[in-house]
Amino acid sequence: MDKQNIFQNINVNGFILSAKKFFRENPSLSAQMLLELKKSHALAHDPEKYQTLKSLIKMYQGVDSRYLNFYGPAGTIPTVSYCDVIQQMAQPVASEKQIEFSGKAVFIGYSERWVPNHKDGFPTAYSQSSGVDISGVEMTATAFANLLENMPIHPLHWGFHGSLVFLWGLGLGLAFYFLPTRFSALTLGGTSIFYLVHALYQFKYNGTWFPVMIPLVLESPAAFLGAVLWKYSDTNKERQNIRQAFGYYLPNTVIDQLVKNISLKKNASQVVYGTCLCTDAGQYTSLSETMSPKALSILMHHYYRILFKPVKQNSGIVINIVGDAMLALWAKTDPDPSLRNQACLAALDISKAVQEFNHSAENPELPTRIGLHYGQISLGNVGAIDHYEYRPTGDIVNTSSRMEGLNKYLGTRILVSGEVMDQLTGFLTRGLGRFFLLGKTLPVEVFELICPINESSDRQRKICKIFSRALQAYKNQSWEKASCFFNQTIQINGQDGPSHFYLKQLGHYLKFPPPKTWDGVVYMDKK
């Protein structure tokens, strides 16, 4: 069918719809036509005709409706008024500017830009604040120019669009998670600028409409914020894990420094006022010889559990354990009697818990001795080269250990120094005299810590009173009187360790009397 028959027998609109249907039913036809067009030698030197044919094929190949690619605000497409055309037709030579219509598509219609309330305007992205919109005829010309240049706006295929949005968010999220926060912020800015420039370039030169709002306005900030919050959550979990792991070995104050990334100086230490509590289990050596290492380990885990609980409940810190011995601490930068009170309560609770432990048929007996002393100590890192431990140092630690060892000779369970009991009135104690402990140059006033005063019995108070008289007679070198009181204490209390100890001392002094200047101090030459 030739061109003449087409325009005579079929209307143009019907032909276009028929051709469109034919292309839709034969999707490979357009690709074949474009391939043949590219191979055509006849059109190699006529780019305008080549572009026109290519655009025509693309028009029939594409979708039924398309987005307009506006070239600018109203008046961007050349507009010629009727006046100028009529004037040029009437006086061709007199016209200042010759209007050329040859080879151009001319659209005739109303296109007045200076009447804001004309009814033929359409609001677009280029609409002005004055109310001037693009006219209908200019919009029609824009559509024609888009088809002629094959430059309409075409959004991405829905599959590619969805994949781009998904992969963009996923990629940024992973990048922001694995990169440091500072580099993540730079990456956010850099990738956003790159994406925006690329989207603008594709929109301007290819008519490709890339998604902008979702990737840049929603996904990018959300990915950055999500990664930051995720890393913050992970960091908190790591800090909690550090706190939990190091909590078995270090005090909370030191752990706080670790989780805050504060490096601990090797020689860092602090002078504080502290009460040291030392414990030691009797019969541990014999048990270690008779029990398997695994069974001994299980036993000691159970044993230390009952020791640690009273310390924690009374706000103390377990500083160190070696074998069967434990060192606990109550410390502050300023003197605080409440710390000494808590340490004494912890000692009594430990003694009670150990008695229950020893009475259990499942456990071998581990009689536990406890010693407490109070004063200034240096608290910090102790060690050298590549091994340091956080612990207290000073005479207080050594003296509390000596106090614990003194229990073996006095037959007692809990011994405290006079410094610990200074101005503490809530406990029943028994003064046991002054002792020069091994390695000490000054005597220590020693007390037996018996129980809280409100839990004491008449019998316990009576024993303390009689023993006080016996000790005073002993200091005055009234040996017979002292012996009478010590024996009276034994009659009331049974196997009273301190009374037996002093009776032995008394027997020695009966044979070898001390000098008149003797003040009753006991010298210990053993731990």
Coordinates of C-alpha atoms in Angstrom, one line a residue:
M1 CA 0.0 0.0 0.0
D2 CA 1.5 3.3 -1.0
K3 CA 1.4 6.6 0.8
Q4 CA -1.4 7.9 -1.3
N5 CA -3.7 5.0 -0.6
I6 CA -3.0 5.2 3.1
F7 CA -4.1 8.8 3.4
Q8 CA -7.1 8.3 1.2
N9 CA -8.5 5.1 2.7
I10 CA -7.4 5.1 6.3
N11 CA -7.4 8.1 8.7
V12 CA -4.0 9.0 10.2
N13 CA -5.1 8.3 13.8
G14 CA -6.4 4.9 12.8
F15 CA -3.2 4.0 11.0
I16 CA -1.1 5.1 14.0
L17 CA -3.2 2.9 16.3
S18 CA -3.0 -0.1 13.9
A19 CA 0.8 0.3 13.6
K20 CA 1.1 0.6 17.3
K21 CA -0.9 -2.6 17.8
F22 CA 1.3 -4.4 15.1
F23 CA 4.5 -3.4 16.9
R24 CA 3.1 -4.6 20.2
E25 CA 2.1 -8.0 18.8
N26 CA 5.6 -8.3 17.2
P27 CA 8.0 -7.1 19.9
S28 CA 11.1 -8.2 17.9
L29 CA 10.1 -6.1 14.9
S30 CA 11.4 -2.8 16.4
A31 CA 14.7 -4.3 17.3
Q32 CA 15.1 -5.8 13.8
M33 CA 14.2 -2.4 12.2
L34 CA 16.7 -0.6 14.4
L35 CA 19.4 -3.1 13.5
E36 CA 18.7 -2.6 9.8
L37 CA 18.6 1.1 10.2
K38 CA 22.0 1.0 11.8
K39 CA 23.4 -1.0 8.8
S40 CA 21.9 1.3 6.2
H41 CA 24.6 3.0 4.1
A42 CA 22.1 5.3 2.5
L43 CA 21.5 7.1 5.8
A44 CA 25.1 7.2 6.9
H45 CA 25.5 10.7 5.6
D46 CA 22.1 12.0 6.6
P47 CA 22.0 12.1 10.4
E48 CA 18.8 14.1 10.6
K49 CA 16.8 11.5 8.6
Y50 CA 18.5 8.7 10.5
Q51 CA 17.5 10.3 13.8
T52 CA 13.9 10.9 12.6
L53 CA 13.5 7.2 11.5
K54 CA 15.0 6.0 14.7
S55 CA 12.7 8.2 16.8
L56 CA 9.7 7.0 14.8
I57 CA 10.6 3.4 15.5
K58 CA 11.1 4.1 19.2
M59 CA 7.7 5.9 19.3
Y60 CA 5.9 2.8 18.0
Q61 CA 8.0 0.6 20.2
G62 CA 7.4 2.4 23.4
V63 CA 4.5 2.7 25.8
D64 CA 1.3 4.4 25.0
S65 CA 1.8 7.4 27.3
R66 CA 5.0 9.1 28.2
Y67 CA 6.3 11.8 30.5
L68 CA 7.1 15.2 28.9
N69 CA 10.6 16.4 29.0
F70 CA 10.2 20.1 29.3
Y71 CA 13.0 22.3 27.8
G72 CA 12.4 25.2 30.1
P73 CA 9.9 27.8 31.3
A74 CA 7.2 29.2 29.1
G75 CA 8.6 30.6 25.9
T76 CA 11.6 28.3 25.7
I77 CA 10.4 26.9 22.4
P78 CA 10.6 29.7 19.8
T79 CA 7.2 31.4 19.5
V80 CA 6.2 33.8 16.7
S81 CA 3.2 36.1 17.0
Y82 CA 0.5 36.5 14.3
C83 CA 1.5 40.1 14.0
D84 CA 5.0 39.3 13.0
V85 CA 3.9 36.7 10.4
I86 CA 1.3 39.0 8.8
Q87 CA 3.8 41.9 8.8
Q88 CA 6.4 39.7 7.0
M89 CA 3.9 38.6 4.5
A90 CA 2.8 42.1 3.8
Q91 CA 6.2 43.7 3.6
P92 CA 8.9 40.9 3.3
V93 CA 11.8 43.3 2.8
A94 CA 10.8 45.7 5.6
S95 CA 10.8 43.1 8.3
E96 CA 13.7 43.4 10.7
K97 CA 14.0 39.7 11.3
Q98 CA 13.1 37.2 8.7
I99 CA 10.9 34.3 10.0
E100 CA 11.8 31.0 8.4
F101 CA 9.3 28.1 8.6
S102 CA 10.9 25.9 6.0
G103 CA 11.7 22.4 7.3
K104 CA 10.0 23.1 10.7
A105 CA 6.9 21.8 12.4
V106 CA 4.6 24.7 13.2
F107 CA 2.0 24.5 15.9
I108 CA -0.7 27.2 15.9
G109 CA -2.4 28.2 19.1
Y110 CA -2.8 30.6 21.9
S111 CA 0.6 31.3 23.7
E112 CA 0.4 34.5 25.6
R113 CA 2.9 34.5 28.4
W114 CA 1.9 37.8 30.1
V115 CA -1.7 36.9 31.1
P116 CA -1.4 35.0 34.4
N117 CA -5.1 34.0 34.5
H118 CA -5.4 32.6 30.9
K119 CA -7.2 29.3 30.8
D120 CA -4.8 27.5 28.4
G121 CA -1.9 27.3 30.9
F122 CA -0.7 24.1 32.6
P123 CA 1.3 24.2 35.9
T124 CA 4.7 22.4 35.6
A125 CA 8.0 22.4 37.4
Y126 CA 8.8 25.6 35.5
S127 CA 5.7 27.5 36.6
Q128 CA 6.6 31.0 37.8
S129 CA 5.6 32.7 41.0
S130 CA 3.8 35.3 38.8
G131 CA 1.4 32.7 37.7
V132 CA 2.7 32.2 34.2
D133 CA 2.4 28.6 33.0
I134 CA 3.3 26.8 29.8
S135 CA 0.5 27.0 27.3
G136 CA -1.2 24.1 25.7
V137 CA 0.3 24.7 22.3
E138 CA 3.8 24.9 23.7
M139 CA 3.2 21.7 25.6
T140 CA 2.0 20.0 22.4
A141 CA 5.2 21.3 20.7
T142 CA 7.2 19.9 23.6
A143 CA 5.6 16.5 23.2
F144 CA 6.4 16.5 19.4
A145 CA 10.0 17.6 20.0
N146 CA 10.4 14.8 22.6
L147 CA 9.2 12.2 20.1
L148 CA 11.3 13.7 17.2
E149 CA 14.5 13.7 19.3
N150 CA 13.6 10.5 21.1
M151 CA 14.1 12.3 24.4
P152 CA 10.9 11.8 26.5
I153 CA 11.3 11.2 30.1
H154 CA 11.3 7.4 30.7
P155 CA 11.4 6.1 34.3
L156 CA 13.5 3.0 35.1
H157 CA 11.9 -0.4 34.6
W158 CA 10.1 -1.3 37.8
G159 CA 12.4 -4.3 38.3
F160 CA 15.6 -2.2 37.9
H161 CA 14.0 0.6 40.0
G162 CA 13.3 -1.7 42.9
S163 CA 16.7 -3.4 42.6
L164 CA 18.5 -0.1 42.6
V165 CA 16.6 1.2 45.7
F166 CA 17.2 -2.1 47.5
L167 CA 20.9 -2.5 46.6
W168 CA 21.5 1.2 47.3
G169 CA 20.1 1.0 50.8
L170 CA 21.8 -2.4 51.5
G171 CA 25.2 -1.3 50.2
L172 CA 25.2 2.0 52.1
G173 CA 24.0 0.2 55.3
L174 CA 26.9 -2.3 55.1
A175 CA 29.4 0.3 54.2
F176 CA 28.4 2.6 57.0
Y177 CA 28.4 -0.4 59.5
F178 CA 31.9 -1.5 58.6
L179 CA 33.5 1.9 58.2
P180 CA 34.3 4.2 61.1
T181 CA 31.6 6.8 61.8
R182 CA 33.8 9.7 60.5
F183 CA 34.5 7.9 57.2
S184 CA 30.8 6.9 57.0
A185 CA 29.8 10.5 57.2
L186 CA 32.2 11.4 54.3
T187 CA 31.0 8.4 52.4
L188 CA 27.4 9.5 52.8
G189 CA 28.2 13.0 51.4
G190 CA 30.4 11.6 48.6
T191 CA 28.0 8.9 47.4
S192 CA 25.0 11.2 47.6
I193 CA 26.7 13.9 45.5
F194 CA 27.9 11.3 43.0
Y195 CA 24.4 9.7 42.7
L196 CA 22.7 13.1 42.3
V197 CA 25.2 14.2 39.6
H198 CA 24.7 10.9 37.8
A199 CA 20.9 11.1 38.0
L200 CA 20.9 14.7 36.7
Y201 CA 23.2 13.8 33.8
Q202 CA 21.0 10.8 32.8
F203 CA 17.9 13.0 33.1
K204 CA 19.4 15.8 31.0
Y205 CA 21.1 13.9 28.2
N206 CA 19.2 10.6 28.1
G207 CA 15.9 11.4 29.6
T208 CA 16.3 8.6 32.1
W209 CA 14.4 9.3 35.3
F210 CA 16.4 7.8 38.3
P211 CA 14.8 7.7 41.7
V212 CA 16.1 10.5 43.8
M213 CA 13.9 11.1 46.8
I214 CA 13.9 7.5 48.2
P215 CA 17.6 6.8 47.8
L216 CA 18.9 10.3 48.8
V217 CA 16.3 11.7 51.2
L218 CA 15.1 8.6 52.9
E219 CA 17.5 5.7 52.4
S220 CA 20.9 7.4 52.8
P221 CA 20.2 9.2 56.1
A222 CA 18.3 6.1 57.4
A223 CA 21.2 3.8 56.5
F224 CA 23.7 6.1 58.2
L225 CA 21.5 6.6 61.3
G226 CA 20.7 2.8 61.4
A227 CA 24.4 1.9 61.1
V228 CA 25.4 4.4 63.8
L229 CA 22.7 3.1 66.1
W230 CA 23.7 -0.5 65.3
K231 CA 27.3 0.2 66.1
Y232 CA 26.3 2.0 69.2
S233 CA 24.3 -1.1 70.3
D234 CA 27.2 -3.4 69.4
T235 CA 29.6 -1.1 71.4
N236 CA 27.3 -1.2 74.4
K237 CA 27.2 -5.0 74.1
E238 CA 31.0 -5.1 73.9
R239 CA 31.2 -2.9 77.0
Q240 CA 28.8 -5.0 78.8
N241 CA 30.8 -8.1 77.9
I242 CA 34.0 -6.4 79.0
R243 CA 32.3 -5.3 82.2
Q244 CA 31.0 -8.8 82.8
A245 CA 34.3 -10.5 81.9
F246 CA 36.6 -8.2 83.9
G247 CA 34.1 -8.0 86.7
Y248 CA 35.4 -11.4 87.8
Y249 CA 38.9 -9.9 88.2
L250 CA 38.7 -6.1 88.8
P251 CA 36.7 -3.6 90.8
N252 CA 33.9 -1.6 89.0
T253 CA 35.9 1.6 89.1
V254 CA 38.7 0.1 87.1
I255 CA 36.2 -1.6 84.7
D256 CA 34.6 1.9 84.1
Q257 CA 38.0 3.2 83.0
L258 CA 38.4 0.2 80.6
V259 CA 35.0 0.5 79.0
K260 CA 35.6 4.3 78.5
N261 CA 38.9 3.5 76.7
I262 CA 40.9 5.2 79.4
S263 CA 44.3 3.6 79.3
L264 CA 45.6 2.6 82.7
K265 CA 49.0 3.9 83.5
K266 CA 51.4 1.2 84.7
N267 CA 52.4 3.0 87.8
A268 CA 49.0 4.6 88.5
S269 CA 47.9 4.3 92.1
Q270 CA 45.8 6.1 94.7
V271 CA 46.1 6.5 98.4
V272 CA 42.9 5.6 100.1
Y273 CA 41.5 4.7 103.5
G274 CA 40.7 1.0 103.5
T275 CA 39.7 -2.0 105.6
C276 CA 41.4 -5.2 104.5
L277 CA 39.8 -8.5 105.2
C278 CA 42.0 -11.7 104.9
T279 CA 40.8 -15.2 105.1
D280 CA 42.5 -18.6 105.1
A281 CA 41.1 -22.1 105.2
G282 CA 42.6 -24.7 107.6
Q283 CA 43.2 -28.2 106.3
Y284 CA 43.4 -27.1 102.7
T285 CA 46.9 -28.5 102.4
S286 CA 45.9 -32.0 103.5
L287 CA 42.8 -31.8 101.3
S288 CA 44.9 -30.9 98.2
E289 CA 47.0 -34.0 98.8
T290 CA 44.0 -36.4 99.1
M291 CA 41.6 -35.0 96.5
S292 CA 41.9 -35.0 92.7
P293 CA 42.5 -31.6 91.1
K294 CA 39.1 -31.6 89.5
A295 CA 37.3 -32.5 92.8
L296 CA 39.3 -29.9 94.7
S297 CA 38.5 -27.2 92.1
I298 CA 34.8 -27.9 92.4
L299 CA 35.0 -27.8 96.2
M300 CA 36.9 -24.5 96.2
H301 CA 34.4 -23.0 93.7
H302 CA 31.6 -23.8 96.2
Y303 CA 33.7 -22.5 99.1
Y304 CA 34.5 -19.2 97.5
R305 CA 30.9 -18.7 96.5
I306 CA 29.9 -18.6 100.1
L307 CA 32.8 -16.3 100.9
F308 CA 32.2 -13.8 98.1
K309 CA 28.5 -13.4 98.7
P310 CA 28.8 -11.7 102.1
V311 CA 31.5 -9.4 100.7
K312 CA 29.4 -8.3 97.8
Q313 CA 26.3 -7.9 100.0
N314 CA 28.2 -5.6 102.3
S315 CA 29.6 -3.4 99.5
G316 CA 33.1 -4.9 99.5
I317 CA 35.5 -5.8 96.7
V318 CA 37.2 -9.2 96.4
I319 CA 40.7 -8.1 95.3
N320 CA 42.6 -11.4 95.2
I321 CA 42.4 -15.1 95.9
V322 CA 45.4 -17.4 96.1
G323 CA 44.8 -21.1 96.8
D324 CA 42.5 -21.1 99.9
A325 CA 43.1 -17.4 100.9
M326 CA 41.0 -14.4 100.0
L327 CA 41.7 -10.7 100.3
A328 CA 38.7 -8.3 100.3
L329 CA 38.7 -4.5 100.6
W330 CA 36.5 -1.6 101.6
A331 CA 38.0 1.6 100.6
K332 CA 37.3 5.4 100.1
T333 CA 39.3 8.5 99.6
D334 CA 38.2 9.9 103.0
P335 CA 37.8 8.1 106.4
D336 CA 34.4 6.5 106.7
P337 CA 33.4 4.4 109.8
S338 CA 30.6 2.8 107.8
L339 CA 33.1 0.9 105.7
R340 CA 34.7 -0.6 108.8
N341 CA 31.2 -1.5 110.0
Q342 CA 30.4 -3.2 106.7
A343 CA 33.7 -5.1 106.8
C344 CA 32.9 -6.4 110.3
L345 CA 29.4 -7.5 109.2
A346 CA 30.9 -9.3 106.2
A347 CA 33.4 -11.1 108.5
L348 CA 30.6 -12.3 110.7
D349 CA 28.4 -13.4 107.7
I350 CA 31.4 -15.3 106.3
S351 CA 32.0 -17.1 109.5
K352 CA 28.4 -18.1 109.8
A353 CA 28.3 -19.3 106.1
V354 CA 31.5 -21.3 106.6
Q355 CA 30.0 -23.0 109.6
E356 CA 26.9 -24.0 107.6
F357 CA 29.3 -25.2 104.8
N358 CA 31.3 -27.3 107.2
H359 CA 28.2 -28.9 108.7
S360 CA 27.1 -30.1 105.3
A361 CA 27.7 -33.8 104.8
E362 CA 28.7 -33.2 101.2
N363 CA 31.6 -31.0 102.0
P364 CA 34.8 -31.7 103.9
E365 CA 35.4 -29.2 106.7
L366 CA 37.4 -26.0 105.9
P367 CA 37.6 -24.0 109.2
T368 CA 38.2 -20.5 108.1
R369 CA 40.3 -17.8 109.9
I370 CA 39.6 -14.1 109.3
G371 CA 41.7 -11.0 110.1
L372 CA 40.9 -7.3 109.6
H373 CA 42.9 -4.2 109.8
Y374 CA 42.3 -0.6 108.8
G375 CA 44.4 2.4 107.6
Q376 CA 45.8 4.1 104.6
I377 CA 46.8 1.9 101.6
S378 CA 48.0 2.4 98.1
L379 CA 45.5 1.1 95.6
G380 CA 46.5 0.6 92.0
N381 CA 48.6 -1.4 89.5
V382 CA 51.4 -3.6 90.9
G383 CA 53.8 -5.5 88.6
A384 CA 56.5 -5.0 86.0
I385 CA 57.3 -5.4 82.3
D386 CA 54.1 -7.0 80.8
H387 CA 52.3 -8.3 83.8
Y388 CA 50.4 -6.1 86.2
E389 CA 47.7 -6.7 88.8
Y390 CA 45.3 -4.3 90.5
R391 CA 45.7 -4.7 94.2
P392 CA 46.3 -2.8 97.5
T393 CA 49.8 -2.4 98.9
G394 CA 51.0 -1.2 102.3
D395 CA 51.3 -2.2 105.9
I396 CA 47.5 -2.6 106.3
V397 CA 47.4 -5.6 103.9
N398 CA 50.4 -7.3 105.6
T399 CA 49.0 -6.7 109.1
S400 CA 45.5 -8.0 108.2
S401 CA 47.3 -11.2 107.0
R402 CA 49.2 -11.4 110.3
M403 CA 45.9 -10.9 112.2
E404 CA 44.4 -13.8 110.3
G405 CA 47.4 -16.0 111.1
L406 CA 47.2 -15.1 114.8
N407 CA 43.9 -17.0 115.0
K408 CA 45.8 -20.2 114.8
Y409 CA 47.6 -19.5 118.2
L410 CA 44.6 -17.9 119.9
G411 CA 42.0 -20.5 118.8
T412 CA 39.7 -17.8 117.5
R413 CA 37.8 -17.3 114.2
I414 CA 37.8 -13.5 113.7
L415 CA 40.4 -11.1 114.9
V416 CA 40.3 -7.3 114.3
S417 CA 42.6 -4.5 115.1
G418 CA 42.0 -1.6 117.4
E419 CA 42.0 0.7 114.3
V420 CA 39.0 -1.3 112.9
M421 CA 37.0 -1.1 116.1
D422 CA 37.7 2.6 116.8
Q423 CA 34.3 4.3 117.6
L424 CA 32.4 1.2 116.4
T425 CA 29.8 0.4 119.1
G426 CA 27.5 -2.1 117.4
F427 CA 29.5 -5.2 118.0
L428 CA 30.5 -7.4 121.0
T429 CA 34.2 -7.8 121.0
R430 CA 36.7 -9.2 123.4
G431 CA 40.0 -7.4 124.0
L432 CA 42.9 -9.9 123.6
G433 CA 45.8 -7.6 124.4
R434 CA 48.6 -6.1 122.4
F435 CA 50.8 -8.1 120.1
F436 CA 54.0 -7.6 118.3
L437 CA 53.2 -9.5 115.1
L438 CA 56.0 -11.1 113.1
G439 CA 57.8 -8.4 111.1
K440 CA 56.1 -5.5 112.9
T441 CA 57.9 -2.8 114.8
L442 CA 54.8 -1.5 116.6
P443 CA 52.3 -3.5 118.7
V444 CA 48.8 -4.0 117.4
E445 CA 45.7 -3.9 119.7
V446 CA 43.8 -7.1 119.0
F447 CA 40.1 -7.9 119.5
E448 CA 38.0 -10.9 118.9
L449 CA 34.9 -10.0 116.9
I450 CA 32.1 -12.1 118.4
C451 CA 28.7 -10.9 117.1
P452 CA 26.5 -7.8 116.7
I453 CA 25.8 -6.4 120.2
N454 CA 22.0 -6.9 119.8
E455 CA 22.6 -10.7 119.2
S456 CA 24.9 -11.2 122.1
S457 CA 23.9 -13.4 125.1
D458 CA 24.5 -12.9 128.8
R459 CA 27.0 -15.8 128.8
Q460 CA 29.1 -14.1 126.0
R461 CA 29.1 -10.8 127.8
K462 CA 30.1 -12.5 131.0
I463 CA 33.0 -14.2 129.4
C464 CA 34.2 -11.0 127.9
K465 CA 34.0 -9.3 131.3
I466 CA 35.9 -12.0 133.2
F467 CA 38.6 -12.3 130.4
S468 CA 39.1 -8.5 130.7
R469 CA 39.9 -8.8 134.4
A470 CA 42.2 -11.8 133.7
L471 CA 44.1 -9.8 131.1
Q472 CA 44.4 -6.8 133.4
A473 CA 45.8 -9.0 136.1
Y474 CA 48.2 -10.6 133.6
K475 CA 49.5 -7.1 132.6
N476 CA 50.0 -6.3 136.3
Q477 CA 52.0 -9.5 136.7
S478 CA 49.4 -10.8 139.2
W479 CA 49.9 -14.3 138.0
E480 CA 47.8 -16.2 140.5
K481 CA 44.8 -13.8 140.1
A482 CA 45.2 -13.9 136.3
S483 CA 45.3 -17.7 136.3
C484 CA 42.1 -17.8 138.4
F485 CA 40.2 -15.6 136.0
F486 CA 41.5 -17.5 132.9
N487 CA 40.5 -20.8 134.4
Q488 CA 37.1 -19.3 135.3
T489 CA 36.7 -18.3 131.6
I490 CA 37.5 -21.9 130.5
Q491 CA 35.0 -23.3 132.9
I492 CA 32.2 -21.1 131.4
N493 CA 33.3 -21.3 127.7
G494 CA 34.9 -24.7 127.6
Q495 CA 38.0 -24.9 125.3
D496 CA 38.5 -21.1 125.3
G497 CA 41.5 -20.6 123.0
P498 CA 42.7 -17.1 124.3
S499 CA 42.6 -18.3 127.9
H500 CA 44.7 -21.4 127.1
F501 CA 47.1 -19.2 125.2
Y502 CA 47.6 -16.8 128.1
L503 CA 47.9 -19.6 130.7
K504 CA 50.7 -21.0 128.6
Q505 CA 52.3 -17.5 128.5
L506 CA 51.7 -17.2 132.3
G507 CA 53.5 -20.5 133.0
H508 CA 56.5 -19.3 131.1
Y509 CA 56.7 -16.0 133.0
L510 CA 56.4 -17.9 136.3
K511 CA 59.6 -19.6 135.4
F512 CA 61.2 -16.6 133.8
P513 CA 59.7 -13.4 135.2
P514 CA 59.6 -10.4 132.8
P515 CA 61.2 -7.1 133.8
K516 CA 59.3 -4.6 135.9
T517 CA 58.9 -2.3 132.8
W518 CA 57.1 -5.1 130.9
D519 CA 53.7 -3.8 129.7
G520 CA 52.0 -7.1 128.8
V521 CA 52.8 -7.0 125.1
V522 CA 53.0 -10.5 123.5
Y523 CA 55.8 -11.1 121.0
M524 CA 54.9 -13.4 118.1
D525 CA 57.8 -15.0 116.3
K526 CA 55.6 -17.0 113.9
K527 CA 53.0 -16.1 111.3

